Coordinates of C-alpha atoms in Angstrom, one line a residue:
X1 CA 0.0 0.0 0.0
X2 CA 1.3 3.4 -0.9
X3 CA 2.3 5.9 1.7
X4 CA -0.3 8.4 0.6
X5 CA -3.1 5.8 0.9
X6 CA -1.7 4.8 4.3
X7 CA -1.7 8.4 5.6
X8 CA -5.2 9.0 4.4
X9 CA -6.6 5.8 5.9
X10 CA -4.7 6.4 9.2
X11 CA -5.8 10.0 9.6
X12 CA -9.4 9.3 8.6
X13 CA -9.7 6.3 11.0
X14 CA -8.3 8.3 13.9
X15 CA -10.5 11.3 13.1
X16 CA -13.6 9.0 12.7
X17 CA -12.9 7.3 16.0
X18 CA -12.4 10.6 17.8
X19 CA -15.5 12.3 16.3
X20 CA -17.8 9.3 17.0
X21 CA -16.5 8.9 20.6
X22 CA -16.9 12.6 21.2
X23 CA -20.4 12.7 19.6
X24 CA -21.7 9.7 21.7
X25 CA -20.2 11.2 24.8
X26 CA -21.7 14.7 24.1
X27 CA -25.0 13.1 23.2
X28 CA -25.1 11.2 26.5
X29 CA -24.1 14.3 28.5
X30 CA -26.7 16.4 26.8
X31 CA -29.5 13.9 27.3
X32 CA -28.6 13.6 31.0
X33 CA -28.4 17.3 31.4
X34 CA -31.7 17.8 29.6
X35 CA -33.4 15.3 31.7
X36 CA -32.1 17.0 34.9
X37 CA -33.3 20.3 33.5
X38 CA -36.8 18.9 32.8
X39 CA -36.9 17.2 36.2
X40 CA -35.9 20.4 37.9
X41 CA -38.5 22.3 35.9
X42 CA -41.2 19.9 36.8
X43 CA -40.3 20.0 40.5
X44 CA -40.2 23.8 40.6
X45 CA -43.5 24.0 38.8
X46 CA -45.0 21.6 41.3
X47 CA -43.8 23.6 44.2
X48 CA -45.2 26.8 42.7
X49 CA -48.6 25.1 42.2
X50 CA -48.5 23.7 45.8
X51 CA -47.9 27.2 47.2
X52 CA -51.0 28.8 45.6
X53 CA -53.3 29.9 48.5
X54 CA -56.5 29.3 46.4
X55 CA -55.5 25.7 45.7
X56 CA -54.8 25.0 49.4
X57 CA -58.1 26.7 50.5
X58 CA -60.0 24.7 47.9
X59 CA -59.2 21.4 49.8
X60 CA -61.8 22.5 52.4
X61 CA -64.6 22.9 49.8
X62 CA -67.3 20.2 49.3
X63 CA -66.0 19.8 45.6
X64 CA -62.4 20.8 45.5
X65 CA -62.1 19.9 41.8
X66 CA -64.4 22.7 40.8
X67 CA -61.8 25.2 41.9
X68 CA -58.6 23.3 41.5
X69 CA -59.1 21.9 38.0
X70 CA -59.6 25.2 36.1
X71 CA -56.7 26.8 38.0
X72 CA -54.3 24.0 37.4
X73 CA -55.3 23.5 33.8
X74 CA -54.6 27.1 33.0
X75 CA -51.1 26.8 34.5
X76 CA -50.4 23.6 32.5
X77 CA -51.3 25.2 29.2
X78 CA -49.0 28.2 29.9
X79 CA -46.0 26.0 31.0
X80 CA -46.3 23.3 28.3
X81 CA -46.3 20.6 31.0
X82 CA -47.7 17.3 29.9
X83 CA -49.8 17.0 33.0
X84 CA -50.4 18.6 36.4
X85 CA -52.2 16.3 38.7
X86 CA -53.4 17.3 42.2
X87 CA -54.5 14.7 44.7
X88 CA -55.5 14.6 48.3
X89 CA -54.0 12.6 51.1
X90 CA -55.8 9.5 49.8
X91 CA -54.4 10.0 46.3
X92 CA -57.8 11.0 44.9
X93 CA -57.3 13.2 41.9
X94 CA -58.7 16.8 42.1
X95 CA -57.1 17.9 38.8
X96 CA -56.0 16.0 35.7
X97 CA -55.6 16.9 32.0
X98 CA -58.3 14.4 31.2
X99 CA -61.3 15.5 33.3
X100 CA -62.8 12.0 33.1
X101 CA -60.1 10.8 35.4
X102 CA -60.8 13.3 38.1
X103 CA -61.9 11.5 41.3
X104 CA -59.9 8.4 40.4
X105 CA -56.9 7.2 42.3
X106 CA -53.4 8.4 41.2
X107 CA -51.2 5.8 39.6
X108 CA -47.4 5.4 39.5
X109 CA -46.8 4.3 43.1
X110 CA -44.2 7.0 43.8
X111 CA -46.2 9.2 46.3
X112 CA -44.9 7.6 49.4
X113 CA -41.9 9.9 50.0
X114 CA -44.0 12.9 49.2
X115 CA -46.5 12.2 52.1
X116 CA -43.4 11.9 54.3
X117 CA -42.7 15.6 53.5
X118 CA -40.1 15.1 50.7
X119 CA -40.1 16.8 47.2
X120 CA -38.9 14.3 44.6
X121 CA -38.1 13.8 40.9
X122 CA -39.1 10.3 39.7
X123 CA -39.7 8.3 36.6
X124 CA -42.9 6.3 36.5
X125 CA -45.6 5.1 34.2
X126 CA -49.0 6.8 34.6
X127 CA -52.2 6.9 32.6
X128 CA -50.5 9.0 29.9
X129 CA -47.4 6.8 29.7
X130 CA -43.8 6.8 31.0
X131 CA -43.0 10.3 32.3
X132 CA -40.5 12.3 34.3
X133 CA -42.3 13.8 37.3
X134 CA -41.7 16.4 39.9
X135 CA -43.7 15.8 43.1
X136 CA -44.1 18.0 46.2
X137 CA -46.5 17.9 49.2
X138 CA -49.3 20.4 49.8
X139 CA -49.4 21.8 53.3
X140 CA -52.5 22.9 55.2
X141 CA -52.8 25.9 57.4
X142 CA -51.6 23.9 60.4
X143 CA -48.5 22.6 58.5
X144 CA -50.0 19.1 58.0
X145 CA -49.7 17.4 54.5
X146 CA -53.1 17.6 52.9
X147 CA -52.3 16.5 49.3
X148 CA -49.7 16.2 46.6
X149 CA -49.0 18.0 43.3
X150 CA -47.4 16.0 40.5
X151 CA -46.1 17.8 37.4
X152 CA -44.9 15.6 34.5
X153 CA -43.3 15.6 31.1
X154 CA -43.6 12.5 28.9
X155 CA -40.4 10.6 28.0
X156 CA -41.8 10.5 24.5
X157 CA -41.4 14.2 24.2
X158 CA -38.0 14.2 25.9
X159 CA -36.8 11.5 23.5
X160 CA -38.0 13.5 20.5
X161 CA -36.0 16.4 21.7
X162 CA -33.0 14.1 22.3
X163 CA -33.4 12.6 18.8
X164 CA -33.5 16.2 17.3
X165 CA -30.3 17.1 19.1
X166 CA -28.8 13.7 18.1
X167 CA -29.5 14.5 14.4
X168 CA -27.8 17.8 14.8
X169 CA -24.8 16.1 16.3
X170 CA -24.7 13.5 13.5
X171 CA -24.9 16.2 10.9
X172 CA -22.0 18.1 12.5
X173 CA -20.0 14.9 13.0
X174 CA -20.6 14.0 9.3
X175 CA -19.5 17.4 8.2
X176 CA -16.4 17.1 10.5
X177 CA -15.6 13.7 9.0
X178 CA -15.8 15.1 5.5
X179 CA -13.6 18.0 6.5
X180 CA -11.1 15.8 8.2
X181 CA -11.0 13.5 5.2
X182 CA -10.3 16.4 2.9
X183 CA -7.7 17.6 5.4
X184 CA -6.1 14.1 5.4
X185 CA -6.0 14.0 1.6
X186 CA -4.4 17.5 1.6
X187 CA -1.8 16.6 4.3
X188 CA -1.0 13.3 2.5
X189 CA -0.5 15.1 -0.8
X190 CA 1.6 17.8 0.8
X191 CA 3.7 15.1 2.5
X192 CA 4.0 13.3 -0.8
X193 CA 5.2 16.5 -2.5
X194 CA 7.7 17.3 0.2
X195 CA 9.3 13.8 -0.2
X196 CA 9.1 14.1 -4.0
X197 CA 6.5 11.3 -4.3
X198 CA 8.9 8.7 -2.8
X199 CA 7.8 5.7 -0.7
X200 CA 9.4 5.0 2.7
X201 CA 11.3 2.1 1.1
X202 CA 12.6 4.4 -1.6
X203 CA 13.7 7.0 1.0
X204 CA 15.5 4.3 3.0
X205 CA 17.3 3.0 -0.1
X206 CA 18.2 6.5 -1.2
X207 CA 19.6 7.3 2.3
X208 CA 21.8 4.2 2.2
X209 CA 22.9 5.0 -1.3
X210 CA 23.7 8.6 -0.3
X211 CA 25.8 7.4 2.6
X212 CA 27.7 5.0 0.4
X213 CA 28.3 7.7 -2.2
X214 CA 29.5 10.2 0.4
X215 CA 32.0 7.8 1.8
X216 CA 33.2 6.5 -1.6
X217 CA 34.2 9.9 -3.1
X218 CA 37.6 11.3 -2.5
X219 CA 36.4 14.8 -1.7
X220 CA 35.5 16.0 1.8
X221 CA 31.8 17.0 2.0
X222 CA 30.2 19.4 4.5
X223 CA 26.6 20.5 4.3
X224 CA 25.0 23.2 6.4
X225 CA 21.4 24.4 6.8
X226 CA 20.1 27.9 6.2
X227 CA 21.5 29.0 9.6
X228 CA 25.0 27.8 8.8
X229 CA 24.7 24.8 11.2
X230 CA 26.5 21.7 10.0
X231 CA 24.1 18.9 9.1
X232 CA 26.2 16.5 7.2
X233 CA 29.9 15.5 7.0
X234 CA 31.6 12.6 5.4
X235 CA 34.6 10.6 6.5
X236 CA 37.1 12.3 4.2
X237 CA 36.1 15.7 5.6
X238 CA 36.6 14.3 9.1
X239 CA 40.1 13.1 8.1
X240 CA 41.0 16.6 6.8
X241 CA 39.6 18.2 10.0
X242 CA 41.7 15.8 12.1
X243 CA 38.9 13.9 13.9
X244 CA 36.9 10.7 13.6
X245 CA 34.0 11.7 15.8
X246 CA 31.1 13.2 13.8
X247 CA 29.4 14.3 17.0
X248 CA 32.2 17.0 17.4
X249 CA 31.2 18.4 14.1
X250 CA 27.5 17.9 13.5
X251 CA 25.2 20.5 15.0
X252 CA 27.9 23.2 15.3
X253 CA 28.1 26.4 13.3
X254 CA 30.4 26.1 10.3
X255 CA 32.4 29.2 11.5
X256 CA 33.2 27.4 14.7
X257 CA 34.9 24.6 12.8
X258 CA 36.2 26.6 9.8
X259 CA 36.5 30.3 10.9
X260 CA 37.3 31.6 7.4
X261 CA 34.7 29.6 5.5
X262 CA 32.5 31.6 3.1
X263 CA 29.6 29.2 3.2
X264 CA 27.4 31.8 5.1
X265 CA 28.1 34.2 2.3
X266 CA 27.0 31.6 -0.3
X267 CA 23.8 31.1 1.7
X268 CA 23.3 34.9 1.8
X269 CA 23.9 35.5 -1.9
X270 CA 22.9 32.2 -3.4
X271 CA 25.9 32.3 -5.7
X272 CA 28.2 29.3 -6.1
X273 CA 32.0 29.4 -5.8
X274 CA 34.2 27.1 -7.8
X275 CA 37.9 26.1 -7.4
X276 CA 38.8 28.5 -4.7
X277 CA 41.6 27.7 -2.3
X278 CA 41.3 27.4 1.5
X279 CA 43.0 25.9 4.5
X280 CA 41.1 23.0 6.2
X281 CA 42.7 21.4 9.2
X282 CA 46.1 22.7 8.2
X283 CA 45.7 21.3 4.7
X284 CA 45.7 23.4 1.6
X285 CA 42.6 22.4 -0.3
X286 CA 40.6 23.3 -3.4
X287 CA 37.0 24.1 -2.5
X288 CA 33.7 24.2 -4.4
X289 CA 30.7 25.8 -2.6
X290 CA 27.2 25.5 -3.9
X291 CA 23.9 26.8 -2.5
X292 CA 21.0 24.3 -1.9
X293 CA 17.7 25.7 -3.1
X294 CA 14.2 24.7 -2.0
X295 CA 11.3 24.1 -4.4
X296 CA 10.5 27.8 -4.5
X297 CA 14.0 28.8 -5.4
X298 CA 14.9 30.0 -1.9
X299 CA 18.3 29.1 -0.4
X300 CA 17.8 26.5 2.4
X301 CA 21.5 25.6 2.9
X302 CA 24.8 25.0 1.2
X303 CA 27.2 22.2 0.4
X304 CA 31.0 22.5 0.3
X305 CA 33.3 19.9 -1.3
X306 CA 37.0 20.1 -1.0
X307 CA 40.0 18.1 -1.9
X308 CA 43.6 18.1 -0.7
X309 CA 45.6 20.2 -3.2
X310 CA 48.5 17.8 -3.0
X311 CA 46.3 15.0 -4.5
X312 CA 45.2 17.3 -7.3
X313 CA 48.8 18.2 -7.8
X314 CA 49.7 14.5 -8.1
X315 CA 47.0 14.0 -10.7
X316 CA 48.2 17.0 -12.6
X317 CA 51.7 15.6 -12.6
X318 CA 50.5 12.3 -13.9
X319 CA 48.6 14.0 -16.7
X320 CA 51.6 16.1 -17.5
X321 CA 53.8 13.0 -17.7
X322 CA 51.3 11.2 -20.0
X323 CA 51.2 14.3 -22.2
X324 CA 55.0 14.4 -22.3
X325 CA 55.3 10.7 -23.1
X326 CA 52.6 11.0 -25.8
X327 CA 54.4 14.1 -27.3
X328 CA 57.7 12.2 -27.3
X329 CA 56.2 9.1 -29.0
X330 CA 54.5 11.3 -31.5
X331 CA 57.6 13.2 -32.3
X332 CA 59.7 10.1 -32.6
X333 CA 57.1 8.5 -34.9
X334 CA 57.0 11.6 -37.0
X335 CA 60.8 11.8 -37.2
X336 CA 61.3 8.2 -38.1
X337 CA 58.6 8.5 -40.7
X338 CA 60.4 11.3 -42.4
X339 CA 63.7 9.3 -42.3
X340 CA 61.9 6.2 -43.8
X341 CA 60.5 8.4 -46.5
X342 CA 64.0 9.8 -47.2
X343 CA 65.5 6.3 -47.4
X344 CA 62.6 5.1 -49.6
X345 CA 63.2 8.1 -52.0
X346 CA 66.9 7.4 -52.2
X347 CA 66.3 3.7 -53.0
X348 CA 63.7 4.6 -55.7
X349 CA 66.3 7.0 -57.2
X350 CA 68.8 4.1 -57.1
X351 CA 71.1 6.2 -54.9
X352 CA 72.0 3.1 -52.9
X353 CA 75.3 4.5 -51.6
X354 CA 73.7 7.7 -50.3
X355 CA 70.9 5.6 -48.7
X356 CA 73.5 3.4 -46.9
X357 CA 75.4 6.5 -45.8
X358 CA 72.2 8.1 -44.5
X359 CA 71.2 5.0 -42.6
X360 CA 74.7 4.7 -41.1
X361 CA 74.8 8.3 -40.1
X362 CA 71.4 8.3 -38.5
X363 CA 72.1 5.0 -36.8
X364 CA 75.5 6.3 -35.4
X365 CA 73.9 9.5 -34.2
X366 CA 71.1 7.7 -32.4
X367 CA 73.5 5.1 -31.0
X368 CA 75.9 7.8 -29.7
X369 CA 73.0 9.7 -28.1
X370 CA 71.7 6.5 -26.5
X371 CA 75.2 5.7 -25.2
X372 CA 75.6 9.1 -23.7
X373 CA 72.3 9.0 -22.0
X374 CA 72.6 5.4 -20.8
X375 CA 76.1 6.1 -19.4
X376 CA 75.6 9.5 -17.8
X377 CA 71.9 9.5 -17.1
X378 CA 71.1 5.9 -16.3
X379 CA 67.7 6.7 -14.7
X380 CA 65.2 5.3 -17.3
X381 CA 62.5 7.9 -16.5
X382 CA 64.8 11.0 -16.9
X383 CA 66.6 9.4 -19.8
X384 CA 63.3 8.5 -21.6
X385 CA 62.1 12.1 -21.0
X386 CA 65.2 13.5 -22.6
X387 CA 65.0 11.2 -25.6
X388 CA 61.4 12.2 -26.1
X389 CA 62.2 15.9 -25.9
X390 CA 65.1 15.6 -28.3
X391 CA 62.9 13.9 -30.9
X392 CA 60.2 16.6 -30.3
X393 CA 62.9 19.3 -30.7
X394 CA 64.0 17.8 -34.0
X395 CA 60.4 17.9 -35.3
X396 CA 60.2 21.6 -34.4
X397 CA 63.6 22.3 -36.0
X398 CA 65.1 23.1 -32.6
X399 CA 68.6 22.1 -31.6
X400 CA 68.4 20.5 -28.2
X401 CA 71.9 19.9 -26.8
X402 CA 72.8 18.0 -23.7
X403 CA 75.9 19.6 -22.1
X404 CA 79.0 17.4 -22.4
X405 CA 79.6 17.6 -18.7
X406 CA 76.2 16.3 -17.7
X407 CA 76.0 13.4 -15.3
X408 CA 73.0 12.3 -13.4
X409 CA 73.8 8.9 -12.0
X410 CA 73.8 9.7 -8.3
X411 CA 70.1 10.4 -7.8
X412 CA 68.9 9.4 -4.3
X413 CA 66.1 6.9 -4.2
X414 CA 63.9 9.1 -2.0
X415 CA 63.6 11.8 -4.7
X416 CA 60.4 11.3 -6.5
X417 CA 61.1 10.6 -10.2
X418 CA 57.7 12.0 -11.1
X419 CA 58.8 15.3 -9.5
X420 CA 62.0 15.3 -11.6
X421 CA 59.9 14.7 -14.8
X422 CA 57.6 17.6 -13.8
X423 CA 60.6 20.0 -13.2
X424 CA 62.7 19.0 -16.3
X425 CA 59.8 18.4 -18.6
X426 CA 58.1 21.8 -18.0
X427 CA 61.4 23.7 -18.2
X428 CA 62.2 22.1 -21.5
X429 CA 58.6 22.8 -22.8
X430 CA 58.9 26.4 -21.8
X431 CA 62.3 26.8 -23.4
X432 CA 61.2 25.3 -26.7
X433 CA 58.1 27.5 -26.7
X434 CA 60.3 30.5 -26.1
X435 CA 62.7 29.8 -29.0
X436 CA 59.8 29.2 -31.4
X437 CA 59.3 33.0 -31.3
X438 CA 62.8 33.6 -32.5
X439 CA 64.0 33.8 -36.1
X440 CA 67.1 32.0 -37.0
X441 CA 68.8 29.3 -35.1
X442 CA 66.7 27.9 -32.2
X443 CA 68.9 26.5 -29.5
X444 CA 68.1 24.9 -26.1
X445 CA 70.8 23.6 -23.8
X446 CA 70.4 21.2 -20.9
X447 CA 72.9 20.6 -18.1
X448 CA 72.4 17.9 -15.5
X449 CA 74.9 17.3 -12.7
X450 CA 75.0 15.4 -9.5
X451 CA 78.4 16.6 -8.3
X452 CA 78.4 17.9 -4.7
X453 CA 75.5 17.8 -2.2
X454 CA 72.8 18.9 -4.7
X455 CA 71.3 17.8 -7.9
X456 CA 71.6 20.6 -10.4
X457 CA 69.4 21.0 -13.5
X458 CA 69.9 24.0 -15.9
X459 CA 67.9 24.7 -19.0
X460 CA 68.9 27.6 -21.2
X461 CA 67.4 28.9 -24.4
X462 CA 68.2 31.7 -26.8
X463 CA 64.7 33.0 -27.0
X464 CA 63.5 36.6 -26.3
X465 CA 64.0 36.3 -22.5
X466 CA 61.7 37.3 -19.6
X467 CA 60.7 40.9 -19.1
X468 CA 61.6 42.5 -15.8
X469 CA 58.0 43.3 -15.0
X470 CA 57.2 39.6 -15.3
X471 CA 59.9 38.3 -13.0
X472 CA 57.8 38.5 -9.8
X473 CA 54.8 36.6 -11.3
X474 CA 56.1 33.8 -13.5
X475 CA 55.8 31.1 -10.8
X476 CA 52.2 32.2 -10.0
X477 CA 49.5 29.7 -11.0
X478 CA 47.6 31.0 -14.0
X479 CA 50.1 33.6 -15.0
X480 CA 51.1 33.5 -18.7
X481 CA 52.8 35.8 -21.1
X482 CA 50.5 34.4 -23.8
X483 CA 46.9 35.5 -24.0
X484 CA 45.5 32.0 -24.1
X485 CA 43.2 30.1 -21.7
X486 CA 44.3 27.1 -19.7
X487 CA 47.9 28.3 -19.6
X488 CA 50.2 29.4 -16.8
X489 CA 50.5 26.2 -14.9
X490 CA 53.9 24.8 -16.1
X491 CA 56.2 27.0 -14.0
X492 CA 53.7 26.9 -11.1
X493 CA 54.0 23.1 -11.1
X494 CA 57.8 23.3 -11.3
X495 CA 57.9 25.6 -8.3
X496 CA 55.6 23.3 -6.3
X497 CA 57.7 20.2 -7.1
X498 CA 60.9 22.1 -6.2
X499 CA 59.4 23.2 -2.9
X500 CA 58.2 19.7 -2.1
X501 CA 61.8 18.4 -2.6
X502 CA 63.2 21.2 -0.5
X503 CA 65.1 22.7 -3.4
X504 CA 65.4 26.1 -4.9
X505 CA 64.9 27.6 -8.4
X506 CA 66.3 30.7 -10.0
X507 CA 66.3 32.3 -13.5
X508 CA 68.8 34.7 -15.1
X509 CA 69.5 36.0 -18.6
X510 CA 71.4 33.5 -20.7
X511 CA 74.6 34.0 -22.6
X512 CA 72.7 33.8 -25.9
X513 CA 70.2 36.4 -24.7
X514 CA 67.5 34.1 -23.6
X515 CA 66.8 32.7 -20.1
X516 CA 68.5 30.2 -18.0
X517 CA 66.6 28.4 -15.3
X518 CA 68.7 26.7 -12.5
X519 CA 67.2 24.2 -10.1
X520 CA 69.1 22.9 -7.1
X521 CA 67.7 19.8 -5.2
X522 CA 69.4 18.6 -2.0
X523 CA 70.4 14.9 -2.1
X524 CA 69.7 14.6 1.7
X525 CA 66.2 14.7 3.0
X526 CA 65.3 17.4 5.5
X527 CA 64.0 15.0 8.1
X528 CA 67.2 13.0 7.8
X529 CA 69.2 16.1 8.6

């Protein structure tokens, strides 16, 4: 059964039970109260009749009914009583609504207490039927009881009034039931809209899925309500905040946990923030902040996702390496394709000697280059990078020279090769881009040395150089001398890698007029020192 149907049935059942119970209780209370009112009215009327002097005086007449009957009948008609009966001490009637019964004995059997001097309200069956009676004694001049007055209202009339009132109660109850049913339908529909038409099982499953998703993603997640109070935090966020206890985070204002967070500003403005930098638990992170909007477009909270910047840096490094390897392979493929075409052309021209000399020359050059790299730069990652860049330089008509004094065999194991690739690869890319702007010979020189306590990497080009006004900004992320998007990250990555390895980087004007970048990386780790 659907949640909406369950809610309607539950609310209608509860409302029906409540209204029926209240209606029956109210009906019973009203009937009891009405009977008491009628009984009191009958007794008061009986006392009034019993106190009439003419009536008491008529008891001494030869025919009391001649005086009493007209007097009592007039009072009965004015008060709407069903009957007013007056009897003497022997219960002989002196007045009755039916004149033919005057002189007969009173019936009902409830006059005993009256002749003892008591005024009573009783229920008894008389000649007119079951009635509610008020009875009181009539006192003579000497204080003796000389008769009785009985005023009655038939239960038939009382029941008719009760039925009339019951019908009103039933009508009101029925209207209340219809109104409550409409209210139940309205509430059920509103509840359904508020939970987007989902059933409880769907909500439970979505909650479990949400928890699994929150804990599976690498980003830290913090959600706040419209007042800035933290309502959700995942395990990765707890790790960055330096705690494993959610109770220390949930329910607190975000500024108590992250004093410099701009989530309250996002809630106020409703504008998202992307890729901003912040400090969370002592970690430098990249943060995205998005407002959470309700069904009417109003901001009801905000969500912040953040990730350790070092992880993003590692991903960037890996992507950079892949791009460098791809460029190297593409350049090498293109270069060898050109050479194969040259050899093919020489063979077709039957210039066999020239073809052999060309093959020998290229083979010797490649072998010599490989020998130098394998001997002086035995690290396969650094050596592979240099080979790829050399092939890329040939494709771009750039002369890339490795200094004869280069040696890079004493690279400590603790130094991350990926960081070396990031440093050397980006410096070479920037140098080749710089010389492409120059007319004439395009030259890039690389010096790698491991002599002494530091690893030294120098890359020099004969390009246009770096302007003085740019010198303070070239290592800043996003800064580029070219008006192109998605640039300005190479030197920033180099600087980050150098800092992580505890080294230093400088740049100066080169001998050929371009720029020379010098990187020094200590062979000994800081913590070891």
